[in-house]
PDB file of C-alpha atoms in Angstrom:
ATOM      1  CA  MET A 633      41.058 -41.764 -17.867  1.00 55.00           C
ATOM      2  CA  SER A 634      37.301 -42.421 -17.656  1.00 57.00           C
ATOM      3  CA  PRO A 635      34.977 -39.727 -19.016  1.00 61.00           C
ATOM      4  CA  GLY A 636      33.027 -37.612 -16.537  1.00 60.00           C
ATOM      5  CA  PRO A 637      29.276 -37.834 -16.116  1.00 62.00           C
ATOM      6  CA  VAL A 638      27.197 -36.741 -19.086  1.00 65.00           C
ATOM      7  CA  ILE A 639      24.708 -33.986 -18.291  1.00 70.00           C
ATOM      8  CA  ASN A 640      21.752 -33.354 -20.535  1.00 71.00           C
ATOM      9  CA  PRO A 641      21.276 -29.539 -20.556  1.00 76.00           C
ATOM     10  CA  ALA A 642      17.630 -29.953 -21.544  1.00 73.00           C
ATOM     11  CA  ALA A 643      16.962 -31.656 -18.196  1.00 73.00           C
ATOM     12  CA  LEU A 644      17.960 -28.449 -16.425  1.00 79.00           C
ATOM     13  CA  GLU A 645      15.551 -26.216 -18.316  1.00 87.00           C
ATOM     14  CA  PRO A 646      12.642 -24.994 -16.142  1.00 89.00           C
ATOM     15  CA  LEU A 647       9.187 -26.157 -17.182  1.00 91.00           C
ATOM     16  CA  PHE A 648       7.405 -23.052 -15.857  1.00 90.00           C
ATOM     17  CA  ALA A 649       8.233 -19.706 -14.288  1.00 92.00           C
ATOM     18  CA  PRO A 650       8.781 -19.644 -10.494  1.00 92.00           C
ATOM     19  CA  TRP A 651       5.584 -17.624  -9.995  1.00 93.00           C
ATOM     20  CA  GLU A 652       3.436 -19.911 -12.177  1.00 94.00           C
ATOM     21  CA  GLU A 653       1.473 -22.927 -10.983  1.00 94.00           C
ATOM     22  CA  PRO A 654       3.351 -26.138 -11.871  1.00 93.00           C
ATOM     23  CA  VAL A 655       1.852 -27.564 -15.041  1.00 91.00           C
ATOM     24  CA  LYS A 656       4.399 -30.272 -15.933  1.00 93.00           C
ATOM     25  CA  HIS A 657       6.976 -32.453 -14.232  1.00 93.00           C
ATOM     26  CA  ARG A 658       9.677 -34.936 -15.170  1.00 92.00           C
ATOM     27  CA  VAL A 659       9.839 -38.618 -14.203  1.00 92.00           C
ATOM     28  CA  LYS A 660      12.596 -41.142 -14.685  1.00 90.00           C
ATOM     29  CA  ASN A 661      12.458 -43.010 -17.962  1.00 90.00           C
ATOM     30  CA  PRO A 662      12.048 -46.760 -17.411  1.00 92.00           C
ATOM     31  CA  GLN A 663      14.484 -47.332 -20.287  1.00 90.00           C
ATOM     32  CA  ALA A 664      18.026 -46.880 -19.083  1.00 86.00           C
ATOM     33  CA  GLY A 665      19.945 -44.096 -20.779  1.00 81.00           C
ATOM     34  CA  GLU A 666      16.864 -42.438 -22.232  1.00 85.00           C
ATOM     35  CA  PRO A 667      15.801 -38.847 -21.382  1.00 85.00           C
ATOM     36  CA  ALA A 668      13.333 -38.262 -18.572  1.00 88.00           C
ATOM     37  CA  LEU A 669       9.663 -38.373 -19.474  1.00 91.00           C
ATOM     38  CA  LEU A 670       7.707 -35.113 -19.440  1.00 92.00           C
ATOM     39  CA  ILE A 671       4.330 -35.508 -17.722  1.00 94.00           C
ATOM     40  CA  ASN A 672       1.515 -32.971 -17.898  1.00 94.00           C
ATOM     41  CA  GLY A 673       0.231 -31.767 -14.541  1.00 93.00           C
ATOM     42  CA  ARG A 674       1.783 -31.051 -11.186  1.00 93.00           C
ATOM     43  CA  ARG A 675       3.924 -33.691  -9.505  1.00 93.00           C
ATOM     44  CA  PRO A 676       1.504 -35.435  -7.125  1.00 92.00           C
ATOM     45  CA  SER A 677       2.152 -35.610  -3.415  1.00 91.00           C
ATOM     46  CA  GLN A 678       2.494 -39.029  -1.821  1.00 90.00           C
ATOM     47  CA  LEU A 679       0.149 -37.835   0.942  1.00 90.00           C
ATOM     48  CA  VAL A 680      -3.602 -37.579   0.427  1.00 92.00           C
ATOM     49  CA  MET A 681      -4.225 -34.466   2.523  1.00 92.00           C
ATOM     50  CA  PRO A 682      -1.871 -32.124   0.603  1.00 92.00           C
ATOM     51  CA  GLN A 683      -3.387 -33.332  -2.660  1.00 94.00           C
ATOM     52  CA  ASN A 684      -6.903 -32.560  -1.475  1.00 95.00           C
ATOM     53  CA  LEU A 685      -5.870 -29.218   0.002  1.00 95.00           C
ATOM     54  CA  ARG A 686      -4.130 -28.152  -3.197  1.00 95.00           C
ATOM     55  CA  ALA A 687      -7.255 -28.906  -5.226  1.00 95.00           C
ATOM     56  CA  ALA A 688      -9.545 -27.080  -2.780  1.00 97.00           C
ATOM     57  CA  VAL A 689      -7.321 -24.004  -2.673  1.00 97.00           C
ATOM     58  CA  ARG A 690      -7.033 -23.944  -6.464  1.00 97.00           C
ATOM     59  CA  ASP A 691     -10.828 -24.022  -6.810  1.00 97.00           C
ATOM     60  CA  TRP A 692     -11.102 -21.228  -4.228  1.00 98.00           C
ATOM     61  CA  ARG A 693      -8.515 -19.124  -6.057  1.00 97.00           C
ATOM     62  CA  GLU A 694     -10.358 -19.571  -9.354  1.00 97.00           C
ATOM     63  CA  ALA A 695     -13.548 -18.459  -7.566  1.00 97.00           C
ATOM     64  CA  PHE A 696     -11.809 -15.160  -6.752  1.00 97.00           C
ATOM     65  CA  TYR A 697     -11.320 -15.985  -3.053  1.00 98.00           C
ATOM     66  CA  ALA A 698     -15.053 -16.245  -2.401  1.00 97.00           C
ATOM     67  CA  GLY A 699     -15.990 -16.117   1.271  1.00 97.00           C
ATOM     68  CA  ALA A 700     -12.840 -14.297   2.372  1.00 98.00           C
ATOM     69  CA  SER A 701     -13.011 -10.891   4.021  1.00 98.00           C
ATOM     70  CA  ASP A 702     -12.359  -7.695   2.084  1.00 98.00           C
ATOM     71  CA  THR A 703      -8.998  -7.367   3.841  1.00 98.00           C
ATOM     72  CA  SER A 704      -7.906 -10.858   2.789  1.00 98.00           C
ATOM     73  CA  GLN A 705      -9.032 -10.385  -0.801  1.00 98.00           C
ATOM     74  CA  ILE A 706      -7.269  -7.031  -1.087  1.00 98.00           C
ATOM     75  CA  LEU A 707      -3.991  -8.405   0.286  1.00 98.00           C
ATOM     76  CA  LEU A 708      -4.026 -11.630  -1.732  1.00 98.00           C
ATOM     77  CA  ASN A 709      -4.779  -9.793  -4.972  1.00 97.00           C
ATOM     78  CA  HIS A 710      -2.188  -7.125  -4.190  1.00 97.00           C
ATOM     79  CA  TRP A 711       0.549  -9.642  -3.469  1.00 97.00           C
ATOM     80  CA  PHE A 712      -0.159 -12.274  -6.094  1.00 96.00           C
ATOM     81  CA  GLY A 713      -2.452 -10.745  -8.700  1.00 93.00           C
ATOM     82  CA  ARG A 714       0.175  -8.538 -10.316  1.00 88.00           C
ATOM     83  CA  SER A 715       3.888  -7.931 -10.643  1.00 85.00           C
ATOM     84  CA  HIS A 716       5.716  -5.425  -8.457  1.00 90.00           C
ATOM     85  CA  ARG A 717       8.388  -2.905  -9.372  1.00 88.00           C
ATOM     86  CA  ARG A 718      11.483  -2.855  -7.176  1.00 84.00           C
ATOM     87  CA  HIS A 719      14.868  -1.139  -7.292  1.00 84.00           C
ATOM     88  CA  THR A 720      18.358  -2.504  -6.831  1.00 84.00           C
ATOM     89  CA  PRO A 721      20.824  -0.714  -4.492  1.00 82.00           C
ATOM     90  CA  ALA A 722      22.186   0.913  -7.657  1.00 86.00           C
ATOM     91  CA  GLY A 723      18.754   2.349  -8.462  1.00 86.00           C
ATOM     92  CA  GLU A 724      17.904   0.040 -11.365  1.00 89.00           C
ATOM     93  CA  GLU A 725      14.236  -0.977 -11.610  1.00 91.00           C
ATOM     94  CA  PHE A 726      13.249  -4.614 -11.975  1.00 89.00           C
ATOM     95  CA  GLU A 727      10.098  -6.719 -11.876  1.00 91.00           C
ATOM     96  CA  PHE A 728       9.381  -8.758  -8.750  1.00 91.00           C
ATOM     97  CA  ARG A 729       6.856 -11.550  -8.344  1.00 94.00           C
ATOM     98  CA  TYR A 730       6.270 -13.872  -5.427  1.00 95.00           C
ATOM     99  CA  PHE A 731       7.030 -17.550  -6.000  1.00 96.00           C
ATOM    100  CA  TYR A 732       4.024 -19.797  -6.550  1.00 96.00           C
ATOM    101  CA  CYS A 733       4.910 -21.817  -3.452  1.00 96.00           C
ATOM    102  CA  GLN A 734       4.733 -18.604  -1.390  1.00 97.00           C
ATOM    103  CA  GLN A 735       1.369 -17.728  -2.901  1.00 97.00           C
ATOM    104  CA  GLU A 736      -0.054 -21.179  -2.264  1.00 97.00           C
ATOM    105  CA  ALA A 737       1.182 -21.193   1.334  1.00 97.00           C
ATOM    106  CA  MET A 738      -0.557 -17.903   2.144  1.00 98.00           C
ATOM    107  CA  GLU A 739      -3.718 -18.869   0.274  1.00 98.00           C
ATOM    108  CA  THR A 740      -3.893 -22.134   2.182  1.00 97.00           C
ATOM    109  CA  LEU A 741      -3.502 -20.358   5.526  1.00 97.00           C
ATOM    110  CA  VAL A 742      -6.292 -17.870   4.742  1.00 98.00           C
ATOM    111  CA  PHE A 743      -8.494 -20.594   3.271  1.00 98.00           C
ATOM    112  CA  LEU A 744      -8.194 -22.879   6.293  1.00 96.00           C
ATOM    113  CA  LYS A 745      -8.350 -20.280   9.040  1.00 96.00           C
ATOM    114  CA  GLU A 746     -10.782 -17.673   7.712  1.00 97.00           C
ATOM    115  CA  VAL A 747     -12.898 -19.329   5.033  1.00 97.00           C
ATOM    116  CA  ARG A 748     -13.211 -22.873   6.385  1.00 96.00           C
ATOM    117  CA  ARG A 749     -12.529 -21.896  10.024  1.00 95.00           C
ATOM    118  CA  LEU A 750     -10.543 -25.060  10.689  1.00 94.00           C
ATOM    119  CA  GLU A 751      -8.461 -24.376  13.769  1.00 90.00           C
ATOM    120  CA  TYR A 752      -7.152 -27.784  14.796  1.00 92.00           C
ATOM    121  CA  LEU A 753      -5.407 -30.774  13.274  1.00 93.00           C
ATOM    122  CA  SER A 754      -8.378 -33.099  13.768  1.00 95.00           C
ATOM    123  CA  GLN A 755     -10.607 -30.670  11.834  1.00 95.00           C
ATOM    124  CA  ILE A 756      -8.167 -30.441   8.931  1.00 94.00           C
ATOM    125  CA  VAL A 757      -7.719 -34.225   8.809  1.00 94.00           C
ATOM    126  CA  ALA A 758     -11.516 -34.709   8.902  1.00 95.00           C
ATOM    127  CA  GLY A 759     -11.918 -32.223   6.055  1.00 94.00           C
ATOM    128  CA  PHE A 760      -9.117 -33.272   3.728  1.00 95.00           C
ATOM    129  CA  GLY A 761      -7.702 -36.578   4.946  1.00 92.00           C
ATOM    130  CA  GLY A 762      -9.065 -38.885   2.288  1.00 86.00           C
ATOM    131  CA  PRO A 763     -11.568 -41.781   2.360  1.00 89.00           C
ATOM    132  CA  ASP A 764     -10.867 -42.657   6.026  1.00 90.00           C
ATOM    133  CA  ARG A 765     -10.558 -39.058   7.172  1.00 91.00           C
ATOM    134  CA  GLU A 766     -13.196 -39.211   9.917  1.00 91.00           C
ATOM    135  CA  ILE A 767     -11.641 -42.298  11.470  1.00 92.00           C
ATOM    136  CA  ALA A 768      -8.170 -40.747  11.180  1.00 90.00           C
ATOM    137  CA  ALA A 769      -9.415 -37.569  12.868  1.00 93.00           C
ATOM    138  CA  LEU A 770     -10.599 -39.611  15.844  1.00 93.00           C
ATOM    139  CA  GLY A 771      -7.013 -40.796  16.303  1.00 93.00           C
ATOM    140  CA  ILE A 772      -5.723 -37.264  16.951  1.00 93.00           C
ATOM    141  CA  THR A 773      -4.858 -36.944  20.639  1.00 93.00           C
ATOM    142  CA  GLU A 774      -5.918 -34.055  22.876  1.00 93.00           C
ATOM    143  CA  ASP A 775      -2.289 -32.925  23.133  1.00 92.00           C
ATOM    144  CA  GLU A 776      -1.969 -32.827  19.343  1.00 91.00           C
ATOM    145  CA  ASP A 777      -5.191 -30.812  19.164  1.00 92.00           C
ATOM    146  CA  ALA A 778      -4.411 -28.491  22.074  1.00 88.00           C
ATOM    147  CA  TRP A 779      -3.213 -25.556  19.984  1.00 85.00           C
ATOM    148  CA  SER A 780      -4.006 -24.083  16.611  1.00 82.00           C
ATOM    149  CA  ARG A 781      -0.833 -24.564  14.568  1.00 82.00           C
ATOM    150  CA  TYR A 782      -0.014 -23.969  10.921  1.00 84.00           C
ATOM    151  CA  ALA A 783       3.312 -24.675   9.216  1.00 84.00           C
ATOM    152  CA  PHE A 784       4.779 -23.751   5.834  1.00 84.00           C
ATOM    153  CA  LYS A 785       6.867 -26.438   4.170  1.00 87.00           C
ATOM    154  CA  LEU A 786       8.939 -24.812   1.421  1.00 91.00           C
ATOM    155  CA  ALA A 787      12.234 -25.768  -0.144  1.00 90.00           C
ATOM    156  CA  THR A 788      15.431 -24.136   1.079  1.00 88.00           C
ATOM    157  CA  GLY A 789      15.774 -20.750  -0.592  1.00 88.00           C
ATOM    158  CA  ALA A 790      12.094 -20.574  -1.559  1.00 91.00           C
ATOM    159  CA  GLY A 791      11.366 -17.700   0.820  1.00 90.00           C
ATOM    160  CA  LYS A 792       9.911 -19.043   4.077  1.00 89.00           C
ATOM    161  CA  THR A 793      10.821 -15.833   5.927  1.00 86.00           C
ATOM    162  CA  LYS A 794       8.900 -13.801   3.357  1.00 90.00           C
ATOM    163  CA  VAL A 795       5.856 -16.035   3.847  1.00 94.00           C
ATOM    164  CA  MET A 796       6.161 -15.524   7.597  1.00 90.00           C
ATOM    165  CA  SER A 797       6.175 -11.749   7.100  1.00 90.00           C
ATOM    166  CA  LEU A 798       3.110 -11.962   4.818  1.00 95.00           C
ATOM    167  CA  ALA A 799       1.283 -14.012   7.456  1.00 96.00           C
ATOM    168  CA  ILE A 800       2.090 -11.351  10.054  1.00 94.00           C
ATOM    169  CA  VAL A 801       0.881  -8.563   7.758  1.00 95.00           C
ATOM    170  CA  TRP A 802      -2.330 -10.449   6.994  1.00 97.00           C
ATOM    171  CA  SER A 803      -3.058 -11.115  10.665  1.00 97.00           C
ATOM    172  CA  TYR A 804      -2.308  -7.533  11.710  1.00 96.00           C
ATOM    173  CA  PHE A 805      -4.440  -5.795   9.083  1.00 97.00           C
ATOM    174  CA  HIS A 806      -7.230  -8.348   9.451  1.00 98.00           C
ATOM    175  CA  ALA A 807      -7.371  -7.571  13.178  1.00 97.00           C
ATOM    176  CA  LEU A 808      -7.222  -3.852  12.413  1.00 97.00           C
ATOM    177  CA  ARG A 809      -9.868  -3.693   9.685  1.00 97.00           C
ATOM    178  CA  GLU A 810     -12.311  -6.548  10.331  1.00 97.00           C
ATOM    179  CA  SER A 811     -14.659  -5.896  13.274  1.00 95.00           C
ATOM    180  CA  ASP A 812     -15.180  -9.604  14.020  1.00 93.00           C
ATOM    181  CA  SER A 813     -11.518 -10.597  13.651  1.00 96.00           C
ATOM    182  CA  ASP A 814      -9.890 -12.783  16.286  1.00 94.00           C
ATOM    183  CA  LEU A 815      -6.425 -12.602  14.723  1.00 96.00           C
ATOM    184  CA  ALA A 816      -3.364 -11.230  16.498  1.00 94.00           C
ATOM    185  CA  ARG A 817      -1.856  -7.735  16.361  1.00 94.00           C
ATOM    186  CA  HIS A 818       1.309  -8.625  18.273  1.00 93.00           C
ATOM    187  CA  PHE A 819       3.838 -11.276  17.278  1.00 91.00           C
ATOM    188  CA  VAL A 820       6.843 -13.156  18.613  1.00 89.00           C
ATOM    189  CA  VAL A 821       9.454 -14.258  16.072  1.00 86.00           C
ATOM    190  CA  ILE A 822      11.855 -16.897  17.436  1.00 86.00           C
ATOM    191  CA  ALA A 823      15.290 -17.301  15.841  1.00 87.00           C
ATOM    192  CA  PRO A 824      17.052 -20.653  16.428  1.00 88.00           C
ATOM    193  CA  ASN A 825      20.572 -19.194  16.314  1.00 91.00           C
ATOM    194  CA  LEU A 826      22.581 -15.996  15.898  1.00 92.00           C
ATOM    195  CA  THR A 827      23.004 -16.420  12.130  1.00 90.00           C
ATOM    196  CA  VAL A 828      19.240 -16.604  11.545  1.00 85.00           C
ATOM    197  CA  TYR A 829      18.683 -13.770  14.034  1.00 87.00           C
ATOM    198  CA  GLU A 830      21.000 -11.437  12.104  1.00 87.00           C
ATOM    199  CA  ARG A 831      19.325 -12.372   8.825  1.00 82.00           C
ATOM    200  CA  LEU A 832      15.869 -11.759  10.294  1.00 82.00           C
ATOM    201  CA  LYS A 833      16.921  -8.295  11.414  1.00 82.00           C
ATOM    202  CA  GLU A 834      17.811  -7.505   7.796  1.00 79.00           C
ATOM    203  CA  ASP A 835      14.665  -9.133   6.401  1.00 76.00           C
ATOM    204  CA  PHE A 836      12.405  -7.113   8.699  1.00 76.00           C
ATOM    205  CA  LYS A 837      14.218  -3.813   8.244  1.00 77.00           C
ATOM    206  CA  PRO A 838      11.913  -1.079   6.818  1.00 74.00           C
ATOM    207  CA  PRO A 839      12.827  -0.492   3.130  1.00 69.00           C
ATOM    208  CA  GLY A 840      12.639   3.276   3.550  1.00 70.00           C
ATOM    209  CA  GLY A 841      14.842   3.343   6.628  1.00 69.00           C
ATOM    210  CA  GLY A 842      13.863   4.263  10.163  1.00 70.00           C
ATOM    211  CA  GLY A 843      13.460   2.120  13.254  1.00 67.00           C
ATOM    212  CA  GLY A 844      13.483  -1.624  12.758  1.00 64.00           C
ATOM    213  CA  TYR A 845      10.511  -3.836  13.467  1.00 63.00           C
ATOM    214  CA  PHE A 846      12.698  -6.467  15.064  1.00 58.00           C
TER     215      PHE A 846
END
């Protein structure tokens, strides 16, 4: 009987906490049978624009969200600048922190829309698309540029619904508190099937009880 696959437990150890910015990553060792190599720094994206956006958002974060409205700064610091205390159904208290990918998604949305005021794909490509960004921006069609659209790409289980709820909260309070805001106060959430619909109803249920938002 042939032995089963050998798993190196060390390869399963996390390199940073879920709420921390990635500071290391593993790559395959060129020598067969040897452990993976540990590389300092975040795993680079194969696309230029995400790389440039990540760097710009990091610089903006380290500058204490300069240029953002008071509402945006208050919300970003409240969500991501500290831990939160929550309670289990049994009443036990525990510490809660948002994942770094959730933080970066919201920061990027606020940075692009409020601070840089980039509404369309051609503008984002021209700003962060790399050495040929201006030429690439000219290739964006009118249909592709017809609407202002932002998307969050997060791994399964990383909390995309939570990011969606944070985006709604940000837009609502920005419209409520900032006199020059053009953000929305009313929202449509589209569920692709009944399973997701039922889960969304739970996700958007007020924690203290009462009528649902959904």
